[in-house]
Coordinates of C-alpha atoms in Angstrom, one line a residue:
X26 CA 0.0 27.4 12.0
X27 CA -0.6 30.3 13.5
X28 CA 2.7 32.5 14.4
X29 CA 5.0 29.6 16.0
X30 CA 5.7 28.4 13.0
X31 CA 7.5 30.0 9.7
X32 CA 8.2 26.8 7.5
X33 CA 7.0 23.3 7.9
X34 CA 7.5 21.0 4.6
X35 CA 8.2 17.3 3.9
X36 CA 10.9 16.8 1.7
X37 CA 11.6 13.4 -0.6
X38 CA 14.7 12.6 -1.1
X39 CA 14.2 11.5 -4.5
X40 CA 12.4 14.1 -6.1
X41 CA 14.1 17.0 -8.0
X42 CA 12.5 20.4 -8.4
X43 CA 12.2 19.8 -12.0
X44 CA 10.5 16.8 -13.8
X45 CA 12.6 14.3 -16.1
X46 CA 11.7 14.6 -19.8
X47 CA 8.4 16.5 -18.9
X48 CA 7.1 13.6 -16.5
X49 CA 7.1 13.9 -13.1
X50 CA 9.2 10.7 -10.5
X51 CA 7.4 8.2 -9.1
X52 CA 8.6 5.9 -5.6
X53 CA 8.6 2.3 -6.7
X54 CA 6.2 0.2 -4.3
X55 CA 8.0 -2.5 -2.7
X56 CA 11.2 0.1 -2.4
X57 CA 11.7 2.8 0.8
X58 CA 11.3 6.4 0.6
X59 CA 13.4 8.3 2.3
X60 CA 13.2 11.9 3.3
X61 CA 12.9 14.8 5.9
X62 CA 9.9 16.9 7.6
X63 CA 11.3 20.5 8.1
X64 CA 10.0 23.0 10.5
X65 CA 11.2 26.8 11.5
X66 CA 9.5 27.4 14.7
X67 CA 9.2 31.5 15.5
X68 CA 7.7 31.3 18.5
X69 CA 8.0 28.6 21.8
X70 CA 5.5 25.9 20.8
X71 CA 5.2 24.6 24.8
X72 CA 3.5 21.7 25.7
X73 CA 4.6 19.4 23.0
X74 CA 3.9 15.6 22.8
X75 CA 5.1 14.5 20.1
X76 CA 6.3 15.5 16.1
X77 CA 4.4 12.5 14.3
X78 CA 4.3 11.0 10.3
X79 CA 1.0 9.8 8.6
X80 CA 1.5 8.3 5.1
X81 CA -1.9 7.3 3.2
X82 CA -3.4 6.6 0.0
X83 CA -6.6 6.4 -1.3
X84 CA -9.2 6.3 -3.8
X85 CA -11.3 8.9 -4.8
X86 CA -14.2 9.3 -7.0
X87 CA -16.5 12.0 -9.0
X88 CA -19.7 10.7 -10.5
X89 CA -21.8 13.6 -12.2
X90 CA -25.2 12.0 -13.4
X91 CA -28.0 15.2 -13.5
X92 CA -30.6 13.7 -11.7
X93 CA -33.0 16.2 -10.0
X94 CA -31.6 16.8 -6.8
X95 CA -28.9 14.6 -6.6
X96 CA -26.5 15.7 -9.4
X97 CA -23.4 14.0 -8.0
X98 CA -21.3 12.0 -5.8
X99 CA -18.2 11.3 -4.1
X100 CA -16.5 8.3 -3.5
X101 CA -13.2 7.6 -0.7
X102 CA -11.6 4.5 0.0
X103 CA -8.4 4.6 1.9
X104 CA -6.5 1.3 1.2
X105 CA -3.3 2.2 2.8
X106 CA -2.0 4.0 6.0
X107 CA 0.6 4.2 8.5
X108 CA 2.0 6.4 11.3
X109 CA 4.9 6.8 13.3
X110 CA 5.7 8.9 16.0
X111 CA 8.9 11.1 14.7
X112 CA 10.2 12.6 17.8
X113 CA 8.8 12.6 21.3
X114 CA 9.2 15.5 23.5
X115 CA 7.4 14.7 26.7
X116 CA 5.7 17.8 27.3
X117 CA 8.6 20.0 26.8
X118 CA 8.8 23.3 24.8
X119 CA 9.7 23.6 21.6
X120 CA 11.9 26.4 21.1
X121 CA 12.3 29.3 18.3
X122 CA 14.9 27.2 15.6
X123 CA 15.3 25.4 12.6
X124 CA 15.1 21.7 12.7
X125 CA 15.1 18.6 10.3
X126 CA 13.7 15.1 10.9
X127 CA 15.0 12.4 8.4
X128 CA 12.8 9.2 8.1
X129 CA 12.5 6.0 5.8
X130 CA 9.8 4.4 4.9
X131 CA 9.0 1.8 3.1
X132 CA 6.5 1.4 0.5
X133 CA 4.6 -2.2 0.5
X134 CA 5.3 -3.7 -2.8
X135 CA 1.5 -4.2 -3.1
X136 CA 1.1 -0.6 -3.8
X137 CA -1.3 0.5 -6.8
X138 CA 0.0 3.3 -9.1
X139 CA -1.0 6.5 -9.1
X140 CA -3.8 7.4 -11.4
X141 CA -5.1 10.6 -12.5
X142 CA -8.3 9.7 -14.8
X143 CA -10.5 12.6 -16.3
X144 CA -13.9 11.9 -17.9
X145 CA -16.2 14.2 -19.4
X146 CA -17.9 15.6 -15.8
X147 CA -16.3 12.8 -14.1
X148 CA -13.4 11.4 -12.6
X149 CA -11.2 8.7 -10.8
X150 CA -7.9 9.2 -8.8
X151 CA -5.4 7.2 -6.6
X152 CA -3.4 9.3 -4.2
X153 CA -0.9 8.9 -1.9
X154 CA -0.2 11.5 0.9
X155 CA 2.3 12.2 3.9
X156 CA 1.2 14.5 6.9
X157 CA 3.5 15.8 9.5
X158 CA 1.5 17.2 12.3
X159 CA 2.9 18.6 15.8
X160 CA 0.9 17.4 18.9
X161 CA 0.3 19.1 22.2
X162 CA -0.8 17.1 25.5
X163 CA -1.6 14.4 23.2
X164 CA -4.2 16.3 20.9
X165 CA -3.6 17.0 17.4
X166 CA -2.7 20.6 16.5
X167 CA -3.2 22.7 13.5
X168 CA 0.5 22.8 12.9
X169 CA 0.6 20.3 10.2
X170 CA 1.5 19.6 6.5
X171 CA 0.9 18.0 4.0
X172 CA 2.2 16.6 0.6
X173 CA 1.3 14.4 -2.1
X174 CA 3.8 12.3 -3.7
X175 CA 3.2 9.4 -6.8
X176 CA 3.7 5.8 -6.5
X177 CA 4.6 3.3 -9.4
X178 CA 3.4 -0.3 -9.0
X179 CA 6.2 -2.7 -8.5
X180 CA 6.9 -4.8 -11.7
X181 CA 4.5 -7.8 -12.6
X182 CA 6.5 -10.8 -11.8
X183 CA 9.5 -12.8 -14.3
X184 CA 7.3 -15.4 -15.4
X185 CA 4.8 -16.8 -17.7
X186 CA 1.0 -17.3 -17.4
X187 CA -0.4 -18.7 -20.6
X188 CA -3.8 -19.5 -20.8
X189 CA -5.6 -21.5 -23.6
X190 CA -9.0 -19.7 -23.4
X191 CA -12.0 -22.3 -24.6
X192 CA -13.3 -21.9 -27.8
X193 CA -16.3 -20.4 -29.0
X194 CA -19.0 -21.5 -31.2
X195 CA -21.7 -19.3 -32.6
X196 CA -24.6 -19.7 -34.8
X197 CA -24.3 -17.2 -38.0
X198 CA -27.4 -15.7 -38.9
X199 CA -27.8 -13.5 -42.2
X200 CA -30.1 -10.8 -41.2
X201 CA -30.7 -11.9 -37.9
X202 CA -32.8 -14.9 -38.9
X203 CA -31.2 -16.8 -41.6
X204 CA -29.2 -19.9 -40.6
X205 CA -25.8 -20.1 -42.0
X206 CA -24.2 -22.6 -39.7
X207 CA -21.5 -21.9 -37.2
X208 CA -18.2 -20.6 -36.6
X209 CA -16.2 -22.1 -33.9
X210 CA -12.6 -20.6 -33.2
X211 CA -9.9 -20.7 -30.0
X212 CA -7.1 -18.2 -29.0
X213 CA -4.4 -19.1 -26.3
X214 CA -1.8 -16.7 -25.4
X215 CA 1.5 -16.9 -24.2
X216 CA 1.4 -15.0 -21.5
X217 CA -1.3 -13.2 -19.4
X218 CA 0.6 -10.9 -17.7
X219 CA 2.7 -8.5 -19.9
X220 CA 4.2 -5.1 -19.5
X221 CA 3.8 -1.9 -21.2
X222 CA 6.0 -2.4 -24.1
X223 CA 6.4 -5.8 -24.1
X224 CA 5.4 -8.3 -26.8
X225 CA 2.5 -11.5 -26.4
X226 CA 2.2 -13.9 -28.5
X227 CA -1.4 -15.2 -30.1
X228 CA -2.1 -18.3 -31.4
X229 CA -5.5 -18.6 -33.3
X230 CA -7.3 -21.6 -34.8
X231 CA -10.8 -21.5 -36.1
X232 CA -13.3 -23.7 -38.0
X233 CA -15.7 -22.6 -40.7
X234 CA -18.7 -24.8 -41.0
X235 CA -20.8 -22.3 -42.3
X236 CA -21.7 -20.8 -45.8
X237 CA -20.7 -17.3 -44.9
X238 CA -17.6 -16.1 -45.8
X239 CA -15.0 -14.8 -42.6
X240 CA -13.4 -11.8 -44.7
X241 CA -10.4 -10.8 -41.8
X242 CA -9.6 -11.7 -38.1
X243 CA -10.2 -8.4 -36.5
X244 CA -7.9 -7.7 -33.2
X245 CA -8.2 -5.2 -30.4
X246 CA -6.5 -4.0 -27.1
X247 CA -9.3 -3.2 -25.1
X248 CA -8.7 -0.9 -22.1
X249 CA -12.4 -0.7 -20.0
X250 CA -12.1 2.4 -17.0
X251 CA -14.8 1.8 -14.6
X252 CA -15.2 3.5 -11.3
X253 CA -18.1 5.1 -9.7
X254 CA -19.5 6.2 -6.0
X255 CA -22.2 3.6 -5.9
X256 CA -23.0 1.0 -8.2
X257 CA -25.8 2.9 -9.3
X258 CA -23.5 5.5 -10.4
X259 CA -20.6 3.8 -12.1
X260 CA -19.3 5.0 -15.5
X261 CA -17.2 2.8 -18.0
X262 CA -15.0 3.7 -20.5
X263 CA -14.3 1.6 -23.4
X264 CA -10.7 2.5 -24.5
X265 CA -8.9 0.8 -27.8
X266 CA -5.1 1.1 -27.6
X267 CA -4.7 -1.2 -30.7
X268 CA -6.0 -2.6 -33.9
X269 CA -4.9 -5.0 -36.1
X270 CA -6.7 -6.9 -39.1
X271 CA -5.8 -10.7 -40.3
X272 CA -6.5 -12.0 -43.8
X273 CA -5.6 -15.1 -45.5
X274 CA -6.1 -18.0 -43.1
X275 CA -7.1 -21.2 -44.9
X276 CA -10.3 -21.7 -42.0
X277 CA -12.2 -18.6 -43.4
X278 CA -13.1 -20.4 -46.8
X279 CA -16.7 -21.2 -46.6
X280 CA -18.4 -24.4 -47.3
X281 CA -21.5 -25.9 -48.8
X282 CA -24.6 -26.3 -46.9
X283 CA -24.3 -30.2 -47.3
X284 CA -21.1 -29.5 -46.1
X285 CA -22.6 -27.5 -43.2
X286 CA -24.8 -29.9 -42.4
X287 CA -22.5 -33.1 -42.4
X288 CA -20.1 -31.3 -40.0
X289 CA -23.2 -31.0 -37.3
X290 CA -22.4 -33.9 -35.2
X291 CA -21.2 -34.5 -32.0
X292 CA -18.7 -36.4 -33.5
X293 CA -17.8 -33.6 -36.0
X294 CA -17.7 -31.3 -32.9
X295 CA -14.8 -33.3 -30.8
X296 CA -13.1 -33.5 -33.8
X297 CA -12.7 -29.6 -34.3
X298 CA -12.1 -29.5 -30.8
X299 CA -9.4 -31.6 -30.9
X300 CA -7.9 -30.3 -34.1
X301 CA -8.2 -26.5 -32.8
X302 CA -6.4 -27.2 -29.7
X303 CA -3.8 -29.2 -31.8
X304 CA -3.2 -26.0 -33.8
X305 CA -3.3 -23.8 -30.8
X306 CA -0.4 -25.8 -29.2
X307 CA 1.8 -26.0 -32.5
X308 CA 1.8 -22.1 -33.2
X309 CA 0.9 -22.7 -36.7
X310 CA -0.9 -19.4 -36.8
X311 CA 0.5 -16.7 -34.2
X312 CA 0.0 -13.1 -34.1
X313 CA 2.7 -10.7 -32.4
X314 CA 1.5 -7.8 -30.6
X315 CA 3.3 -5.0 -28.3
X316 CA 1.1 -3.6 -25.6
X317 CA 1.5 0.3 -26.2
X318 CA 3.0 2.6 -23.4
X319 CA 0.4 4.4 -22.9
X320 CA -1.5 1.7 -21.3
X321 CA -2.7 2.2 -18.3
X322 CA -1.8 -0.6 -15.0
X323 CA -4.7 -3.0 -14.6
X324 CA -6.4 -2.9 -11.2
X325 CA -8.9 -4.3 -9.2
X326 CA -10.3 -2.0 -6.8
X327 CA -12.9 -1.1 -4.6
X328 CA -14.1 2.5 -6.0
X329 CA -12.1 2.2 -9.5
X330 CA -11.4 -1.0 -11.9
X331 CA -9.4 -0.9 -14.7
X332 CA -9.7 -4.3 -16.9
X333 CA -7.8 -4.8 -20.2
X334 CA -8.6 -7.9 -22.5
X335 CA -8.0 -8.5 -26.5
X336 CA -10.9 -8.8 -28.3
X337 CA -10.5 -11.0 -32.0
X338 CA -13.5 -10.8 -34.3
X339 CA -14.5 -13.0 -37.1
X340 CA -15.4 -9.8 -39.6
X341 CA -18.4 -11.5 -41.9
X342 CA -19.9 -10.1 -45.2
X343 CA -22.4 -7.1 -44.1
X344 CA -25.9 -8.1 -42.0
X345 CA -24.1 -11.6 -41.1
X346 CA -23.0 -12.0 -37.2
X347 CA -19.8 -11.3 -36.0
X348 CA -18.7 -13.7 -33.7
X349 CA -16.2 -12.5 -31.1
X350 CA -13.5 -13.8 -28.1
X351 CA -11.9 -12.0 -25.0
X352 CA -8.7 -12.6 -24.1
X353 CA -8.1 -11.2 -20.3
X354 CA -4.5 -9.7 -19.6
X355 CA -3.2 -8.3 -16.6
X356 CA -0.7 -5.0 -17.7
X357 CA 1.8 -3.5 -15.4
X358 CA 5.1 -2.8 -15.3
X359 CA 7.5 -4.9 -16.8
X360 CA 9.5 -7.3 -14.8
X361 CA 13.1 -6.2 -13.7
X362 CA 14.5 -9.2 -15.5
X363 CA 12.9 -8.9 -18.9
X364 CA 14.3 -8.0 -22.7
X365 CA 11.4 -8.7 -24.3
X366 CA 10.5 -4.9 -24.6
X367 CA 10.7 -2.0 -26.9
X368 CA 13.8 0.1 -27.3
X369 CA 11.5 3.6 -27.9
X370 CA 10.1 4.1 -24.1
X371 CA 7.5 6.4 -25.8
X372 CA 3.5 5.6 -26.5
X373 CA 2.6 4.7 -30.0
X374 CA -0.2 7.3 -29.9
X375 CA -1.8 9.6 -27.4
X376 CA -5.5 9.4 -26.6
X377 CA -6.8 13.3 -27.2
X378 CA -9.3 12.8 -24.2
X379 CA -7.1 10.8 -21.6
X380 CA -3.8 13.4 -22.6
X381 CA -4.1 14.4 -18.6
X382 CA -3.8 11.2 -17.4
X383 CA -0.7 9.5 -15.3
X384 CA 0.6 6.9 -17.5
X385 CA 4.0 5.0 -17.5
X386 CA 5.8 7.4 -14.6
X387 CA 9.5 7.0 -13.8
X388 CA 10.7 5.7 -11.1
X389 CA 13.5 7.8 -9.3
X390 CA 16.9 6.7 -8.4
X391 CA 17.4 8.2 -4.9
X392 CA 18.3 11.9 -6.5
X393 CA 19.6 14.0 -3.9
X394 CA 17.3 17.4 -3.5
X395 CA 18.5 20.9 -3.5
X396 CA 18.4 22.0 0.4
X397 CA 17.1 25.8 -0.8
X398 CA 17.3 28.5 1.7
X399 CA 17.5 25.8 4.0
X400 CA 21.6 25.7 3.5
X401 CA 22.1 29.1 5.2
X402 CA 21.0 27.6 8.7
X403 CA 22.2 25.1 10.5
X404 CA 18.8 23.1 11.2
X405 CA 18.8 20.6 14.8
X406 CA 19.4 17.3 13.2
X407 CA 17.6 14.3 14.7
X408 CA 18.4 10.5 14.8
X409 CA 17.1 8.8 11.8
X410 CA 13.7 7.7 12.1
X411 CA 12.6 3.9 10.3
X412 CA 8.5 3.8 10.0
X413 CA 8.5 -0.7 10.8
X414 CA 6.3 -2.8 8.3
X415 CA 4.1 -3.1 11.5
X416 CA 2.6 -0.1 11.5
X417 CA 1.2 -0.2 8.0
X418 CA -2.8 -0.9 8.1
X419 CA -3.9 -2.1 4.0
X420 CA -7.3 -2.3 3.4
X421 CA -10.5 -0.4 3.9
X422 CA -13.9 -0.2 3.0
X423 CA -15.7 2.9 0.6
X424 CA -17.6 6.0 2.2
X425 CA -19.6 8.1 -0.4
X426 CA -21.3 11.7 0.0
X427 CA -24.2 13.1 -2.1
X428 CA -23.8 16.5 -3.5
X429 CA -21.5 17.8 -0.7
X430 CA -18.6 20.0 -0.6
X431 CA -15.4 17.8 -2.3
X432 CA -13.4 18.6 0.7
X433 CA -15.8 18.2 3.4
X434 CA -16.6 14.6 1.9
X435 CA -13.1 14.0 2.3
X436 CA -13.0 14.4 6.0
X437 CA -12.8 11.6 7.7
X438 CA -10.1 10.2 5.0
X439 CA -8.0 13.4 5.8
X440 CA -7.8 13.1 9.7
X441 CA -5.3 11.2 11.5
X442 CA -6.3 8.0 11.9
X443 CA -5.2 5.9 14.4
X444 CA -3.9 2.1 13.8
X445 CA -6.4 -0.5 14.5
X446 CA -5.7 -3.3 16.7
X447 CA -4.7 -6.8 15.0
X448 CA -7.7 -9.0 13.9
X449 CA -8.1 -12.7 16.0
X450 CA -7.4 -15.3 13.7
X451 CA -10.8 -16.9 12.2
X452 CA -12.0 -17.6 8.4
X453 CA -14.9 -15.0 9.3
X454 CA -12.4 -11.8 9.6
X455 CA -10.3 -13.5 6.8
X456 CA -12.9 -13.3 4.2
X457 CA -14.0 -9.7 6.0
X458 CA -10.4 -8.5 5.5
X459 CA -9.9 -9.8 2.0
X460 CA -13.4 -7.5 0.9
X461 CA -11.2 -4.5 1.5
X462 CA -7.8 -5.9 0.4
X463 CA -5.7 -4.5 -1.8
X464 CA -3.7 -7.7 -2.7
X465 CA -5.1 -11.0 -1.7
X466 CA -2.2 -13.1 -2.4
X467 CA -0.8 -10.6 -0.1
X468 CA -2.5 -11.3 2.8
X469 CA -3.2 -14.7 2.2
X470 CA 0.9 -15.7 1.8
X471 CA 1.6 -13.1 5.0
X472 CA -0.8 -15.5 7.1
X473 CA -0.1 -18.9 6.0
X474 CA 3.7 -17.8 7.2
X475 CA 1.9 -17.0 10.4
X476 CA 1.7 -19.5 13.0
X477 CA -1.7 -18.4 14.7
X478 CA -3.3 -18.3 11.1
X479 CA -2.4 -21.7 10.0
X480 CA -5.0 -23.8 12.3
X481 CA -7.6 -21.6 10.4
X482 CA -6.4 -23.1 6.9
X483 CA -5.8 -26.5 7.9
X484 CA -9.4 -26.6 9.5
X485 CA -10.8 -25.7 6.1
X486 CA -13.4 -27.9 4.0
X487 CA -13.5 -27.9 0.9
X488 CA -16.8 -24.9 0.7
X489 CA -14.8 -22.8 2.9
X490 CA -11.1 -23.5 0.5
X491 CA -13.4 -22.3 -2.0
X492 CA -15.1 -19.5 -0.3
X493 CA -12.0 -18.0 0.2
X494 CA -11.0 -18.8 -4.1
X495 CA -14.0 -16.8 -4.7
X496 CA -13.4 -13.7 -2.5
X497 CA -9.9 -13.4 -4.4
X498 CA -10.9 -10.0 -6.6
X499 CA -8.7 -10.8 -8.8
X500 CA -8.8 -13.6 -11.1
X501 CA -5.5 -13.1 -12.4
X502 CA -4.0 -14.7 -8.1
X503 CA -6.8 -17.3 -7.6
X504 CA -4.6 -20.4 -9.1
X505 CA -1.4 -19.1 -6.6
X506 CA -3.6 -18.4 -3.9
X507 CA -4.6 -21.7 -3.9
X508 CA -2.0 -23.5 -4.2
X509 CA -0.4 -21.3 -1.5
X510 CA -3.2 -22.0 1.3
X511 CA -3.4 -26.0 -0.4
X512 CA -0.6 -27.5 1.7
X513 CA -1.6 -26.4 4.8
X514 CA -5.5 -27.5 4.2
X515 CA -7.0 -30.4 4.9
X516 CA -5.6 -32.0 8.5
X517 CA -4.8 -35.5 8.3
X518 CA -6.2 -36.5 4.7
X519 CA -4.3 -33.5 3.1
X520 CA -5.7 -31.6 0.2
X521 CA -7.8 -33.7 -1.5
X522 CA -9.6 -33.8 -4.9
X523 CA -12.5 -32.2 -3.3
X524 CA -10.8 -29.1 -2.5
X525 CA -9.7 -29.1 -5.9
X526 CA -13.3 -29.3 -7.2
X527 CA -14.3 -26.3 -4.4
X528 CA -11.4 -24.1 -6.2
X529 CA -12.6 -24.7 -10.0
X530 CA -16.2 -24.0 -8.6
X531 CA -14.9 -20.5 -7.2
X532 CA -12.9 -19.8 -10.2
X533 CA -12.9 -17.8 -13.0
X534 CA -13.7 -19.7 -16.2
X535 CA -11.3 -18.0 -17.9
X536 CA -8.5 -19.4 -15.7
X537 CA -10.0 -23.0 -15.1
X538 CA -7.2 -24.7 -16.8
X539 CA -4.3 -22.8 -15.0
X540 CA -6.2 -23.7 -11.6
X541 CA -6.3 -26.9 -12.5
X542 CA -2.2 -27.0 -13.7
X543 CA -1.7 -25.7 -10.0
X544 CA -3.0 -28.0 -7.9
X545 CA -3.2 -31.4 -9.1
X546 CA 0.6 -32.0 -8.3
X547 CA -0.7 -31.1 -4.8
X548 CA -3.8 -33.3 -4.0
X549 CA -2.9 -36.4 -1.9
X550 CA -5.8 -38.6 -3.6
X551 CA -5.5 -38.2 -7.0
X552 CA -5.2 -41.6 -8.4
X553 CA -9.1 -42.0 -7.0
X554 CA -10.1 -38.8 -7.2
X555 CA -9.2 -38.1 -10.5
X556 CA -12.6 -38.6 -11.9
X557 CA -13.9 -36.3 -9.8
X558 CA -11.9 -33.3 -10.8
X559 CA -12.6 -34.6 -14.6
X560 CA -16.2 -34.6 -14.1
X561 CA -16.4 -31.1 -12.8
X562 CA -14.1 -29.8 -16.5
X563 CA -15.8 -29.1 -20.0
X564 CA -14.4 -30.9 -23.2
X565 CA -12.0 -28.6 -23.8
X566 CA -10.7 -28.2 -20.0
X567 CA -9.9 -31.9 -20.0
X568 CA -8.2 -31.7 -23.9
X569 CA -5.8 -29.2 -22.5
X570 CA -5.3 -30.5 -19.2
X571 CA -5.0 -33.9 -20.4
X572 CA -1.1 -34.1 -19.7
X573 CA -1.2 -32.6 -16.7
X574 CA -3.3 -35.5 -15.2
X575 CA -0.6 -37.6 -17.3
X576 CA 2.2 -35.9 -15.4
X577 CA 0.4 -35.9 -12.1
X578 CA -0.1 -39.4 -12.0
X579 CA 3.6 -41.3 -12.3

């Protein structure tokens, strides 16, 4: 800065000098932030352009794996930025003063959280930044600041997404090569999306046609970290956050091997499938669980995934297989609307390793700041200043650096970057855009309400409807994004049972059924097409869909 300036800080409105409780305040995507850049100039700063805002975020990545002479990398993504121009000054002099330059912006409710993850040599963050930089003539100066400041995702949404996940049916073997027979068992759940202290309900239903013994169901919330620079230096970190053991059920009793061998069939085999998903749908054996606070937000991104699933174990007698499900669920915050969560706001248990890391953060309430020293001047107050929706660029694609300085990898992210020009509307720079996303759904809904995007979804065929199902990173959105895009698809004939066939091709298997509830009310041909969309399900897809076609069809 040089001697023209004394002070230069960026001040948020709703942070306090002190943290609440011992955390620190978060900005709630989807909400605006307001606040003030503050500068004391000393000397006449002539020549200036223009006093401009950058706000970005990013991810950012340490992977330490000892190889001879490449030891480590560094991984940046920036997925969010925007700038404004804060005051324009036309060439004039800026003289020796004190001066303060509100602004709002706000925060796209698409927003990540901030994460602060710490491995053993490694580790994964997502940052969020505002510069305020001074130019001259129109080039950047040196008189800048910066500050970091957290984000907390915006709340998962008010309402349900069960899934009835297809059962599974393994071969026990005693030692690895004795036949006992097989286990088959199903889980649904009431809801796939649930937030940190919030309870989900399981319902479990197995079969036993083996002569081995299930001693206890056993059931874990999995919490797997991945993140790396390159995919040939990704680390994963397998996290349980809770365990649970189930005895009793009347389906672990073993059974004869005459027994075993009588229940073989494919006969046998519908029946269990029928009578499992019976069971499931009744609730006859459920399992409450509360997903603990100290879970982190679930997130798909480019540089860092974080993926939580339950995992339920059939526990056998000692050297017999033990058969296992996964049960994906997407954690976040919980919705505004909800009661279904715990009165004590604090985790059940803190994990030793992870104690550093940004879980559950508060989100402020506009708390007005201290104004310091700063209250014994009387600083130039400028107009407020509103940073549009328009001149916020999401997306962008990873850079990585081997064995270099952290801050000189971190470069280009840290310059001023200047706000591409919009993209022509084509399914090419779609899918392109999508690769770098950070919502989908997102993007998707923002162009289907645009009127120079919609003759690129009503042009789609059915392989391009599902190309764009299976560049959806998230498998959680693929049902709503296709059922947002499905209305506008297809031209004259509408959206047929082909597309629905292209979007169960593209989808996760996982989330088959769900796809399936979505958009049969929407295809046009259904009462001929029907077999087509049946032909392309498993058993089990079509026994829980079954009334869905039923419904469909009147």
């Amino acid at each position: 800065m040089g001697n023209s300036v004394g002070r230069f800080d960026i001040v948020l409105d709703y942070e306090t000098n002190q943290s609440i409780a011992g955390l620190t305040l978060a900005a709630r995507a989807g909400n605006q932030v307001t606040g003030k850049i503050r500068i004391e100039v000393t000397k006449d700063i002539q020549d200036v352009s223009a006093l401009k805002l950058q706000m970005h975020g990013k991810e950012k990545t340490f992977v330490y794996h000892g190889q001879k002479g490449k030891s480590h990398e560094y991984g940046d993504r920036r997925f969010v930025v925007a700038l404004v121009t804060v005051a324009s000054f036309d060439g004039q002099t800026l003289v020796p003063g004190f001066y303060e330059y509100p602004f709002t912006f706000s925060l796209h409710s698409s927003l990540p959280t901030s994460l602060q993850f710490r491995g053993r040599k490694d580790k994964a963050d997502v940052v969020y930044k505002f510069t305020a930089f001074v130019e001259q003539r129109g080039n950047i100066t040196k008189i800048q600041t910066k500050r970091r400041f957290l984000v907390a995702a915006s709340p998962l949404p008010d309402s349900q997404v069960p899934c009835f996940l297809e059962p599974v049916t393994r071969e026990i073997k005693a030692a690895g090569s004795i036949k006992k027979g097989t286990v088959t068992f199903g889980v649904s759940i009431n809801d796939t999306h649930v937030g940190r202290g919030q309870g989900v309900s399981l319902s479990i239903a197995s079969r036993n046609n083996s002569t081995a013994s299930v001693k206890i169901l056993k059931v874990e919330l999995v919490e797997n970290v991945q993140y790396g620079a390159r995919n040939s230096s990704s680390r994963s970190q397998k996290i349980v956050l809770f365990g649970k053991d189930i005895t009793g059920l009347p389906s672990f009793k073993k059974k004869t091997w005459p027994e075993v061998k009588e229940g073989q069939g494919q006969s046998q085999r519908q029946t269990r499938l029928q009578e499992i998903y019976d069971e499931l749908a009744s609730g006859l054996n459920t399992l409450d669980i509360t997903i603990p606070r100290n879970a982190r937000d679930t997130y798909a991104g480019n540089l860092i995934q974080i993926s939580h699933y339950i995992l339920i174990t059939h526990m056998t007698k000692t050297l017999v297989d033990n058969p296992s499900i996964k049960i994906p669920i997407r954690i976040g915050y919980p919705p505004e609307t909800s009661t279904n969560t715990e009165n004590n706001r604090e985790p059940s248990f803190r994990i030793a390793e992870e104690n550093d890391s940004l879980r559950d953060i508060p989100v402020a309430d506009a708390l007005p700041i201290s104004a310091e020293d700063w209250s014994a001047v009387a600083p130039v107050q400028a107009p407020l200043v509103e940073i549009p929706a328009e001149n916020v660029i999401l997306g962008g694609i990873a850079t990585v650096a081997e064995n270099g300085n952290e801050r000189n990898s971190s470069a280009q992210w840290e310059g001023i970057i200047p706000l591409p020009p919009p993209v022509a509307p084509t399914l090419a720079n779609l899918l392109e855009e999508m690769v770098a996303s950070v919502d989908d759904y997102d993007i998707i809904s923002q162009k289907v309400d645009d009127p120079s995007w919609r003759p690129v979804f009503s042009d789609l065929t059915p392989e391009e409807f599902g190309m764009i199902i299976a560049h959806v990173h998230v498998d959680f959105d693929q049902p709503k994004v296709a059922a947002c895009i499905a209305l506008l698809v297809g031209g004259v004939g509408g959206f047929t049972s082909k597309y629905a066939v292209a979007a169960l091709k593209n989808t996760a298997r996982w989330n088959r059924t769900t796809m399936v509830q979505k958009v049969l009310p929407l295809c046009t041909d259904l009462q001929t097409g029907q077999l087509e969309i049946m032909a392309e399900l498993t058993e089990w897809e079509q026994t829980v869909t079954s009334h869905d076609f039923q419904e469909a069809l009147r």
